[in-house]
mmCIF file of C-alpha atoms in Angstrom:
data_model
loop_
_atom_site.group_PDB
_atom_site.id
_atom_site.type_symbol
_atom_site.label_atom_id
_atom_site.label_comp_id
_atom_site.label_asym_id
_atom_site.label_seq_id
_atom_site.Cartn_x
_atom_site.Cartn_y
_atom_site.Cartn_z
ATOM 1 C CA UNK A 11 125.676 148.837 63.037
ATOM 2 C CA UNK A 12 122.008 148.206 62.633
ATOM 3 C CA UNK A 13 121.046 145.160 60.693
ATOM 4 C CA UNK A 14 117.820 145.357 58.790
ATOM 5 C CA UNK A 15 115.640 142.081 59.110
ATOM 6 C CA UNK A 16 112.219 143.348 58.139
ATOM 7 C CA UNK A 17 110.704 142.609 54.872
ATOM 8 C CA UNK A 18 111.177 145.470 52.330
ATOM 9 C CA UNK A 19 109.557 146.206 48.965
ATOM 10 C CA UNK A 20 111.875 148.098 46.792
ATOM 11 C CA UNK A 21 111.670 149.374 43.246
ATOM 12 C CA UNK A 22 113.904 148.173 40.361
ATOM 13 C CA UNK A 23 116.155 150.712 38.799
ATOM 14 C CA UNK A 24 114.336 152.314 35.838
ATOM 15 C CA UNK A 25 116.604 150.550 33.291
ATOM 16 C CA UNK A 26 115.814 147.199 34.942
ATOM 17 C CA UNK A 27 112.024 147.651 34.595
ATOM 18 C CA UNK A 28 112.385 148.492 30.931
ATOM 19 C CA UNK A 29 114.850 145.636 30.410
ATOM 20 C CA UNK A 30 112.565 143.006 31.967
ATOM 21 C CA UNK A 31 109.710 143.971 29.795
ATOM 22 C CA UNK A 32 111.680 143.902 26.647
ATOM 23 C CA UNK A 33 113.442 140.621 27.482
ATOM 24 C CA UNK A 34 110.110 138.817 28.032
ATOM 25 C CA UNK A 35 108.556 140.025 24.889
ATOM 26 C CA UNK A 36 111.502 139.968 22.504
ATOM 27 C CA UNK A 37 113.509 136.923 23.494
ATOM 28 C CA UNK A 38 110.755 134.361 24.096
ATOM 29 C CA UNK A 39 111.911 132.401 21.091
ATOM 30 C CA UNK A 40 115.148 131.532 22.862
ATOM 31 C CA UNK A 41 113.663 130.608 26.181
ATOM 32 C CA UNK A 42 116.204 127.752 26.787
ATOM 33 C CA UNK A 43 118.912 130.184 27.603
ATOM 34 C CA UNK A 44 117.465 130.893 31.020
ATOM 35 C CA UNK A 45 118.757 127.491 32.307
ATOM 36 C CA UNK A 46 122.192 128.079 30.789
ATOM 37 C CA UNK A 47 122.408 131.470 32.422
ATOM 38 C CA UNK A 48 121.351 130.389 35.818
ATOM 39 C CA UNK A 49 123.735 127.354 35.812
ATOM 40 C CA UNK A 50 126.510 129.564 34.624
ATOM 41 C CA UNK A 51 125.741 132.009 37.571
ATOM 42 C CA UNK A 52 125.805 129.005 40.038
ATOM 43 C CA UNK A 53 129.166 127.829 38.636
ATOM 44 C CA UNK A 54 130.644 131.353 39.053
ATOM 45 C CA UNK A 55 129.424 131.403 42.595
ATOM 46 C CA UNK A 56 131.230 128.121 43.298
ATOM 47 C CA UNK A 57 134.413 129.396 41.608
ATOM 48 C CA UNK A 58 134.195 132.648 43.585
ATOM 49 C CA UNK A 59 134.042 130.841 46.970
ATOM 50 C CA UNK A 60 136.972 128.540 45.992
ATOM 51 C CA UNK A 61 138.952 131.711 45.058
ATOM 52 C CA UNK A 62 137.947 133.612 48.197
ATOM 53 C CA UNK A 63 138.790 130.589 50.359
ATOM 54 C CA UNK A 64 142.391 130.237 48.919
ATOM 55 C CA UNK A 65 143.021 133.940 48.670
ATOM 56 C CA UNK A 66 141.264 135.423 51.688
ATOM 57 C CA UNK A 67 140.465 132.427 53.980
ATOM 58 C CA UNK A 68 136.771 132.672 53.621
ATOM 59 C CA UNK A 69 135.374 129.661 55.431
ATOM 60 C CA UNK A 70 133.912 126.682 53.598
ATOM 61 C CA UNK A 71 131.695 125.300 56.241
ATOM 62 C CA UNK A 72 129.809 122.102 55.874
ATOM 63 C CA UNK A 73 129.987 120.405 52.357
ATOM 64 C CA UNK A 74 133.383 121.009 50.761
ATOM 65 C CA UNK A 75 132.281 119.531 47.485
ATOM 66 C CA UNK A 76 130.891 122.093 45.137
ATOM 67 C CA UNK A 77 127.881 121.131 43.117
ATOM 68 C CA UNK A 78 124.830 122.503 41.294
ATOM 69 C CA UNK A 79 121.401 120.980 41.623
ATOM 70 C CA UNK A 80 118.568 121.279 39.327
ATOM 71 C CA UNK A 81 115.091 120.081 40.238
ATOM 72 C CA UNK A 82 111.438 120.559 39.432
ATOM 73 C CA UNK A 83 108.155 120.175 41.007
ATOM 74 C CA UNK A 84 105.323 119.388 38.650
ATOM 75 C CA UNK A 85 102.583 120.044 41.192
ATOM 76 C CA UNK A 86 103.905 123.507 42.253
ATOM 77 C CA UNK A 87 105.059 124.110 38.701
ATOM 78 C CA UNK A 88 108.577 125.261 39.673
ATOM 79 C CA UNK A 89 112.024 124.692 38.505
ATOM 80 C CA UNK A 90 114.903 125.325 41.029
ATOM 81 C CA UNK A 91 118.638 125.749 40.298
ATOM 82 C CA UNK A 92 120.622 125.532 43.547
ATOM 83 C CA UNK A 93 124.330 125.860 44.372
ATOM 84 C CA UNK A 94 126.599 125.758 47.350
ATOM 85 C CA UNK A 95 128.783 128.570 46.245
ATOM 86 C CA UNK A 96 129.693 131.902 47.906
ATOM 87 C CA UNK A 97 126.155 133.152 48.152
ATOM 88 C CA UNK A 98 125.147 136.811 48.617
ATOM 89 C CA UNK A 99 124.609 139.182 51.500
ATOM 90 C CA UNK A 100 121.380 141.295 51.727
ATOM 91 C CA UNK A 101 123.064 144.375 50.301
ATOM 92 C CA UNK A 102 124.651 142.374 47.574
ATOM 93 C CA UNK A 103 121.172 141.141 46.573
ATOM 94 C CA UNK A 104 119.965 144.648 46.375
ATOM 95 C CA UNK A 105 123.000 146.036 44.572
ATOM 96 C CA UNK A 106 123.366 143.170 41.970
ATOM 97 C CA UNK A 107 119.801 142.240 41.223
ATOM 98 C CA UNK A 108 118.007 145.628 41.654
ATOM 99 C CA UNK A 109 120.687 147.481 39.546
ATOM 100 C CA UNK A 110 122.382 146.934 36.289
ATOM 101 C CA UNK A 111 125.164 148.836 34.724
ATOM 102 C CA UNK A 112 124.120 152.035 33.077
ATOM 103 C CA UNK A 113 127.120 152.058 30.686
ATOM 104 C CA UNK A 114 125.817 150.738 27.349
ATOM 105 C CA UNK A 115 122.181 150.411 28.555
ATOM 106 C CA UNK A 116 120.691 152.625 25.919
ATOM 107 C CA UNK A 117 122.542 150.764 23.118
ATOM 108 C CA UNK A 118 121.149 147.466 24.581
ATOM 109 C CA UNK A 119 117.620 148.733 24.482
ATOM 110 C CA UNK A 120 117.907 150.028 20.907
ATOM 111 C CA UNK A 121 119.195 146.799 19.665
ATOM 112 C CA UNK A 122 116.819 144.671 21.668
ATOM 113 C CA UNK A 123 113.901 146.480 20.148
ATOM 114 C CA UNK A 124 115.196 146.093 16.557
ATOM 115 C CA UNK A 125 114.103 143.102 14.441
ATOM 116 C CA UNK A 126 117.678 141.939 14.080
ATOM 117 C CA UNK A 127 118.010 141.726 17.996
ATOM 118 C CA UNK A 128 115.650 138.800 18.536
ATOM 119 C CA UNK A 129 118.334 136.367 19.628
ATOM 120 C CA UNK A 130 120.158 135.573 22.656
ATOM 121 C CA UNK A 131 123.566 137.084 21.940
ATOM 122 C CA UNK A 132 122.636 140.367 23.581
ATOM 123 C CA UNK A 133 122.152 138.842 26.916
ATOM 124 C CA UNK A 134 125.701 137.723 27.183
ATOM 125 C CA UNK A 135 127.186 140.903 25.594
ATOM 126 C CA UNK A 136 125.444 143.145 28.055
ATOM 127 C CA UNK A 137 125.667 140.899 31.212
ATOM 128 C CA UNK A 138 121.997 140.715 31.993
ATOM 129 C CA UNK A 139 121.645 136.947 32.095
ATOM 130 C CA UNK A 140 119.915 136.581 35.481
ATOM 131 C CA UNK A 141 116.730 138.448 34.165
ATOM 132 C CA UNK A 142 116.278 135.821 31.390
ATOM 133 C CA UNK A 143 114.467 133.834 34.052
ATOM 134 C CA UNK A 144 111.413 135.971 33.588
ATOM 135 C CA UNK A 145 111.183 134.734 30.015
ATOM 136 C CA UNK A 146 109.646 131.604 31.350
ATOM 137 C CA UNK A 147 108.733 132.616 34.959
ATOM 138 C CA UNK A 148 105.886 134.699 36.142
ATOM 139 C CA UNK A 149 107.570 134.845 39.534
ATOM 140 C CA UNK A 150 111.212 134.305 40.708
ATOM 141 C CA UNK A 151 112.169 133.600 44.258
ATOM 142 C CA UNK A 152 115.766 133.652 45.342
ATOM 143 C CA UNK A 153 117.078 132.423 48.829
ATOM 144 C CA UNK A 154 120.731 132.960 49.582
ATOM 145 C CA UNK A 155 123.167 133.060 52.384
ATOM 146 C CA UNK A 156 126.853 134.303 52.116
ATOM 147 C CA UNK A 157 129.579 131.800 53.098
ATOM 148 C CA UNK A 158 130.924 132.527 56.539
ATOM 149 C CA UNK A 159 127.779 134.150 57.879
ATOM 150 C CA UNK A 160 125.382 132.801 60.450
ATOM 151 C CA UNK A 161 122.345 130.754 59.380
ATOM 152 C CA UNK A 162 120.050 133.582 60.456
ATOM 153 C CA UNK A 163 121.628 135.972 57.827
ATOM 154 C CA UNK A 164 119.952 134.359 54.851
ATOM 155 C CA UNK A 165 118.148 136.521 52.425
ATOM 156 C CA UNK A 166 114.909 135.957 50.505
ATOM 157 C CA UNK A 167 114.409 137.993 47.291
ATOM 158 C CA UNK A 168 111.136 137.591 45.141
ATOM 159 C CA UNK A 169 109.704 139.554 42.173
ATOM 160 C CA UNK A 170 107.190 139.211 39.406
ATOM 161 C CA UNK A 171 109.467 141.364 37.221
ATOM 162 C CA UNK A 172 106.898 144.136 37.012
ATOM 163 C CA UNK A 173 108.773 147.010 38.717
ATOM 164 C CA UNK A 174 109.305 145.949 42.258
ATOM 165 C CA UNK A 175 110.697 143.163 44.422
ATOM 166 C CA UNK A 176 110.715 142.244 48.086
ATOM 167 C CA UNK A 177 113.712 141.352 50.168
ATOM 168 C CA UNK A 178 113.743 139.981 53.780
ATOM 169 C CA UNK A 179 116.158 138.264 56.062
ATOM 170 C CA UNK A 180 115.433 134.572 56.657
ATOM 171 C CA UNK A 181 117.094 131.580 58.132
ATOM 172 C CA UNK A 182 119.029 129.350 55.634
ATOM 173 C CA UNK A 183 120.867 126.348 56.994
ATOM 174 C CA UNK A 184 123.424 126.118 54.050
ATOM 175 C CA UNK A 185 125.578 128.570 52.183
ATOM 176 C CA UNK A 186 124.950 129.346 48.610
ATOM 177 C CA UNK A 187 121.898 130.428 46.468
ATOM 178 C CA UNK A 188 118.674 128.643 45.451
ATOM 179 C CA UNK A 189 116.750 130.228 42.472
ATOM 180 C CA UNK A 190 113.203 129.066 42.090
ATOM 181 C CA UNK A 191 111.183 129.922 38.925
ATOM 182 C CA UNK A 192 107.314 129.714 39.221
ATOM 183 C CA UNK A 193 106.633 129.041 35.581
ATOM 184 C CA UNK A 194 104.256 130.939 33.309
ATOM 185 C CA UNK A 195 101.205 129.164 31.807
ATOM 186 C CA UNK A 196 102.153 127.172 28.786
ATOM 187 C CA UNK A 197 105.812 126.232 30.045
ATOM 188 C CA UNK A 198 104.814 122.854 31.149
ATOM 189 C CA UNK A 199 107.457 121.114 28.944
ATOM 190 C CA UNK A 200 109.960 122.461 31.346
ATOM 191 C CA UNK A 201 108.381 120.219 34.120
ATOM 192 C CA UNK A 202 110.138 117.199 32.641
ATOM 193 C CA UNK A 203 113.373 115.621 33.803
ATOM 194 C CA UNK A 204 114.056 114.582 30.196
ATOM 195 C CA UNK A 205 113.648 118.022 28.837
ATOM 196 C CA UNK A 206 115.808 119.615 31.563
ATOM 197 C CA UNK A 207 118.587 117.126 30.985
ATOM 198 C CA UNK A 208 118.539 117.802 27.199
ATOM 199 C CA UNK A 209 118.967 121.551 27.784
ATOM 200 C CA UNK A 210 121.772 120.922 30.306
ATOM 201 C CA UNK A 211 123.691 118.640 28.095
ATOM 202 C CA UNK A 212 123.249 121.115 25.235
ATOM 203 C CA UNK A 213 124.479 124.173 26.926
ATOM 204 C CA UNK A 214 126.244 123.222 30.106
ATOM 205 C CA UNK A 215 127.994 119.846 29.736
ATOM 206 C CA UNK A 216 131.447 121.533 30.092
ATOM 207 C CA UNK A 217 130.686 123.142 33.437
ATOM 208 C CA UNK A 218 133.358 122.127 35.738
ATOM 209 C CA UNK A 219 131.178 121.302 38.731
ATOM 210 C CA UNK A 220 128.742 118.339 38.970
ATOM 211 C CA UNK A 221 125.267 119.174 37.915
ATOM 212 C CA UNK A 222 122.889 116.931 39.811
ATOM 213 C CA UNK A 223 119.321 115.895 39.382
ATOM 214 C CA UNK A 224 117.176 113.101 40.864
ATOM 215 C CA UNK A 225 117.111 109.943 39.054
ATOM 216 C CA UNK A 226 113.725 108.942 37.506
ATOM 217 C CA UNK A 227 112.289 105.516 37.017
ATOM 218 C CA UNK A 228 109.209 104.251 35.167
ATOM 219 C CA UNK A 229 106.084 103.535 37.301
ATOM 220 C CA UNK A 230 103.836 101.117 35.424
ATOM 221 C CA UNK A 231 100.944 101.837 37.662
ATOM 222 C CA UNK A 232 101.033 105.614 37.100
ATOM 223 C CA UNK A 233 102.337 105.145 33.605
ATOM 224 C CA UNK A 234 104.859 107.950 34.134
ATOM 225 C CA UNK A 235 108.404 108.497 35.207
ATOM 226 C CA UNK A 236 108.707 109.169 38.974
ATOM 227 C CA UNK A 237 111.534 110.822 40.953
ATOM 228 C CA UNK A 238 113.770 108.610 43.194
ATOM 229 C CA UNK A 239 115.798 109.645 46.132
ATOM 230 C CA UNK A 240 119.069 108.909 44.225
ATOM 231 C CA UNK A 241 121.231 111.595 42.519
ATOM 232 C CA UNK A 242 122.794 111.427 39.160
ATOM 233 C CA UNK A 243 125.273 113.655 37.458
ATOM 234 C CA UNK A 244 123.954 115.150 34.096
ATOM 235 C CA UNK A 245 127.034 116.906 32.766
ATOM 236 C CA UNK A 246 130.402 115.452 31.819
ATOM 237 C CA UNK A 247 132.155 118.052 34.106
ATOM 238 C CA UNK A 248 135.574 117.395 32.621
ATOM 239 C CA UNK A 249 138.111 119.962 31.506
ATOM 240 C CA UNK A 250 137.699 120.446 27.794
ATOM 241 C CA UNK A 251 141.256 121.597 27.160
ATOM 242 C CA UNK A 252 142.537 118.361 28.755
ATOM 243 C CA UNK A 253 140.889 116.130 26.197
ATOM 244 C CA UNK A 254 142.426 115.197 22.895
ATOM 245 C CA UNK A 255 141.609 117.703 20.185
ATOM 246 C CA UNK A 256 140.401 115.023 17.944
ATOM 247 C CA UNK A 257 137.529 114.247 20.445
ATOM 248 C CA UNK A 258 136.363 117.885 20.837
ATOM 249 C CA UNK A 259 133.749 119.175 18.471
ATOM 250 C CA UNK A 260 133.431 122.766 17.223
ATOM 251 C CA UNK A 261 130.066 123.103 19.216
ATOM 252 C CA UNK A 262 131.939 122.074 22.378
ATOM 253 C CA UNK A 263 134.695 124.561 21.798
ATOM 254 C CA UNK A 264 132.144 127.388 21.302
ATOM 255 C CA UNK A 265 130.070 126.436 24.262
ATOM 256 C CA UNK A 266 133.084 126.571 26.574
ATOM 257 C CA UNK A 267 134.001 129.965 25.190
ATOM 258 C CA UNK A 268 130.488 131.226 25.650
ATOM 259 C CA UNK A 269 130.532 130.130 29.324
ATOM 260 C CA UNK A 270 134.008 131.549 30.350
ATOM 261 C CA UNK A 271 133.638 134.641 28.220
ATOM 262 C CA UNK A 272 130.074 135.383 29.143
ATOM 263 C CA UNK A 273 129.216 135.796 25.434
ATOM 264 C CA UNK A 274 126.561 134.475 23.379
ATOM 265 C CA UNK A 275 128.280 134.855 20.070
ATOM 266 C CA UNK A 276 130.777 132.094 19.013
ATOM 267 C CA UNK A 277 134.496 133.140 19.149
ATOM 268 C CA UNK A 278 136.264 134.591 16.055
ATOM 269 C CA UNK A 279 139.023 131.875 16.468
ATOM 270 C CA UNK A 280 140.742 129.692 18.861
ATOM 271 C CA UNK A 281 144.102 128.047 19.409
ATOM 272 C CA UNK A 282 144.403 124.703 21.442
ATOM 273 C CA UNK A 283 147.956 123.420 21.994
ATOM 274 C CA UNK A 284 150.048 121.479 24.459
ATOM 275 C CA UNK A 285 153.690 122.267 25.303
ATOM 276 C CA UNK A 286 156.025 119.801 26.794
ATOM 277 C CA UNK A 287 159.594 120.302 28.249
ATOM 278 C CA UNK A 288 160.753 121.684 31.544
ATOM 279 C CA UNK A 289 157.401 123.262 31.805
ATOM 280 C CA UNK A 290 154.308 121.491 30.548
ATOM 281 C CA UNK A 291 151.057 123.216 29.991
ATOM 282 C CA UNK A 292 147.941 123.129 27.851
ATOM 283 C CA UNK A 293 146.781 126.308 26.201
ATOM 284 C CA UNK A 294 143.233 127.044 25.061
ATOM 285 C CA UNK A 295 143.216 130.607 23.713
ATOM 286 C CA UNK A 296 140.066 132.379 22.333
ATOM 287 C CA UNK A 297 139.766 135.486 20.332
ATOM 288 C CA UNK A 298 136.288 137.218 20.828
ATOM 289 C CA UNK A 299 134.254 138.049 17.624
ATOM 290 C CA UNK A 300 133.857 141.689 18.994
ATOM 291 C CA UNK A 301 135.180 143.882 21.874
ATOM 292 C CA UNK A 302 133.095 144.350 24.908
ATOM 293 C CA UNK A 303 130.735 147.314 24.786
ATOM 294 C CA UNK A 304 132.362 148.764 27.929
ATOM 295 C CA UNK A 305 135.945 147.878 27.074
ATOM 296 C CA UNK A 306 137.248 151.462 27.864
ATOM 297 C CA UNK A 307 135.045 151.987 30.839
ATOM 298 C CA UNK A 308 137.282 152.513 33.866
ATOM 299 C CA UNK A 309 134.508 151.158 36.150
ATOM 300 C CA UNK A 310 133.901 148.063 34.071
ATOM 301 C CA UNK A 311 132.888 144.901 35.789
ATOM 302 C CA UNK A 312 130.826 141.780 35.284
ATOM 303 C CA UNK A 313 127.076 142.224 35.759
ATOM 304 C CA UNK A 314 124.145 140.053 36.656
ATOM 305 C CA UNK A 315 123.629 137.805 39.697
ATOM 306 C CA UNK A 316 126.644 135.216 39.511
ATOM 307 C CA UNK A 317 128.468 137.320 37.022
ATOM 308 C CA UNK A 318 128.647 140.234 39.489
ATOM 309 C CA UNK A 319 129.927 138.050 42.344
ATOM 310 C CA UNK A 320 132.410 136.459 40.116
ATOM 311 C CA UNK A 321 133.991 139.826 38.989
ATOM 312 C CA UNK A 322 137.659 139.807 38.301
ATOM 313 C CA UNK A 323 138.009 136.010 38.080
ATOM 314 C CA UNK A 324 140.235 134.877 35.148
ATOM 315 C CA UNK A 325 138.601 132.662 32.540
ATOM 316 C CA UNK A 326 141.206 130.079 33.538
ATOM 317 C CA UNK A 327 140.099 129.736 36.978
ATOM 318 C CA UNK A 328 141.876 128.586 40.237
ATOM 319 C CA UNK A 329 142.851 124.971 39.840
ATOM 320 C CA UNK A 330 142.778 125.129 36.044
ATOM 321 C CA UNK A 331 146.144 124.759 34.076
#
């Protein structure tokens, strides 16, 4: 089998080109969602590797502790979300980023261009969260390597979201995916550790894996906060359903549902109960507000970057009870 290593420039599927244009211009008012979506994708990738390791023996080389890292570079004007999950092969990058599901695409476009569609709910409903990165980024660079493959089988994907992207094989020493956003002019507020922490705690506090950032300390000479070499965990990373119900707010219940259900609308209802006896278990059961648009599609699958790689995983993932 011939392995392609040269740099290729490929065109997005027609629906993706239209989607990127509409998302940037119609959803700008909800720009915070980009970080939530990329962190959720990273969490899915970690879950997928854990599942594949247990079910199919996919090796977990190197670091066995799953984590997500968020960082920023004020000089380069970049924000990076990195994970040590399952990663993607070259063909998976092309398949999952250059293409979106055609089922329901027309409905998505119709609703996105309507006045009532200027909110983030449509992104989760139609599974196109990865592309929300272009709301704040003029260019997105992704470097990934699938777990169990050689270091030389890394893949670099890059695009300005204007109709084409490049993909090439590169060396990557560790498994997983790094997504770097080269910010648009006027997005300097995202080049702040405090601002990024606020967004993470607002949308991703329940993520089961540690979300790490570099600690910052005040430099009196520079009169600014500077990064240190020490890590700190930003999110609580505790199982929501294991906490006493009296300690859980409505917003926390809804944020967990949006993460596991890949939905931007809050659930219609939920039930949280604990059973004790011969068998003990805790139940957190959600009822969606509306049925998925492709519920009856026989080829239905999760879409988007991390969502595609996490297809068929149960909302209560391996290791959860």
